mmCIF file of C-alpha atoms in Angstrom:
data_model
loop_
_atom_site.group_PDB
_atom_site.id
_atom_site.type_symbol
_atom_site.label_atom_id
_atom_site.label_comp_id
_atom_site.label_asym_id
_atom_site.label_seq_id
_atom_site.Cartn_x
_atom_site.Cartn_y
_atom_site.Cartn_z
ATOM 1 C CA PHE A 1189 -231.602 -11.767 92.002
ATOM 2 C CA LEU A 1190 -233.744 -14.796 91.348
ATOM 3 C CA LEU A 1191 -232.063 -18.185 91.307
ATOM 4 C CA TRP A 1192 -234.271 -19.631 88.583
ATOM 5 C CA GLN A 1193 -233.037 -16.894 86.249
ATOM 6 C CA ALA A 1194 -229.590 -18.451 86.560
ATOM 7 C CA ALA A 1195 -230.764 -21.814 85.186
ATOM 8 C CA TYR A 1196 -228.399 -23.038 82.453
ATOM 9 C CA SER A 1197 -226.104 -20.062 83.073
ATOM 10 C CA GLU A 1198 -222.375 -20.381 82.598
ATOM 11 C CA PHE A 1199 -220.267 -19.149 85.521
ATOM 12 C CA TYR A 1200 -216.553 -18.530 85.314
ATOM 13 C CA SER A 1201 -214.241 -17.835 88.258
ATOM 14 C CA THR A 1202 -210.713 -16.535 88.113
ATOM 15 C CA GLN A 1203 -208.089 -15.554 90.653
ATOM 16 C CA THR A 1204 -207.445 -12.344 88.688
ATOM 17 C CA LEU A 1205 -209.021 -9.268 90.233
ATOM 18 C CA TRP A 1206 -211.182 -7.102 87.978
ATOM 19 C CA PRO A 1207 -208.769 -4.132 87.729
ATOM 20 C CA ASP A 1208 -205.988 -6.538 86.688
ATOM 21 C CA PHE A 1209 -208.118 -8.458 84.143
ATOM 22 C CA THR A 1210 -206.279 -8.401 80.799
ATOM 23 C CA ASP A 1211 -207.048 -9.462 77.247
ATOM 24 C CA ALA A 1212 -205.238 -12.744 77.975
ATOM 25 C CA ASP A 1213 -207.528 -13.369 80.974
ATOM 26 C CA PHE A 1214 -210.545 -12.672 78.779
ATOM 27 C CA ASP A 1215 -209.235 -15.061 76.115
ATOM 28 C CA GLU A 1216 -208.845 -17.774 78.785
ATOM 29 C CA ALA A 1217 -212.423 -17.198 79.955
ATOM 30 C CA ILE A 1218 -213.702 -17.579 76.380
ATOM 31 C CA ALA A 1219 -211.579 -20.718 75.856
ATOM 32 C CA SER A 1220 -212.962 -22.188 79.090
ATOM 33 C CA TYR A 1221 -216.499 -21.533 77.859
ATOM 34 C CA GLN A 1222 -215.763 -23.172 74.503
ATOM 35 C CA ARG A 1223 -214.431 -26.337 76.188
ATOM 36 C CA ARG A 1224 -217.603 -26.936 78.209
ATOM 37 C CA GLN A 1225 -220.096 -29.602 77.279
ATOM 38 C CA ARG A 1226 -223.531 -28.049 77.519
ATOM 39 C CA ARG A 1227 -226.230 -30.525 78.487
ATOM 40 C CA PHE A 1228 -229.103 -28.170 79.373
ATOM 41 C CA GLY A 1229 -230.246 -30.424 82.216
ATOM 42 C CA ALA A 1230 -229.765 -33.741 80.403
ATOM 43 C CA ARG A 1231 -227.661 -36.562 81.785
ATOM 44 C CA PRO A 1232 -224.343 -37.153 79.970
ATOM 45 C CA GLU A 1233 -225.585 -40.366 78.341
ATOM 46 C CA GLU A 1234 -228.593 -38.500 76.885
ATOM 47 C CA VAL A 1235 -226.481 -35.918 75.064
ATOM 48 C CA PRO A 1236 -225.939 -36.713 71.385
ATOM 49 C CA ASN A 1237 -222.365 -36.686 70.132
ATOM 50 C CA ARG A 1238 -221.861 -33.345 68.424
ATOM 51 C CA GLY A 1239 -218.823 -34.379 66.439
ATOM 52 C CA ARG A 1240 -216.316 -33.750 69.220
#
């Protein structure tokens, strides 16, 4: 595992253990991803408004 390969990666943590992971847990993970503001290394003031 090389740390630079994780650059700009999206990590998600949950209290749900893998065997108990349901469709609802997956939907929450996707919703969490959709709510994130991706900056790709830029500072917040450098990110153009994307209509949100």
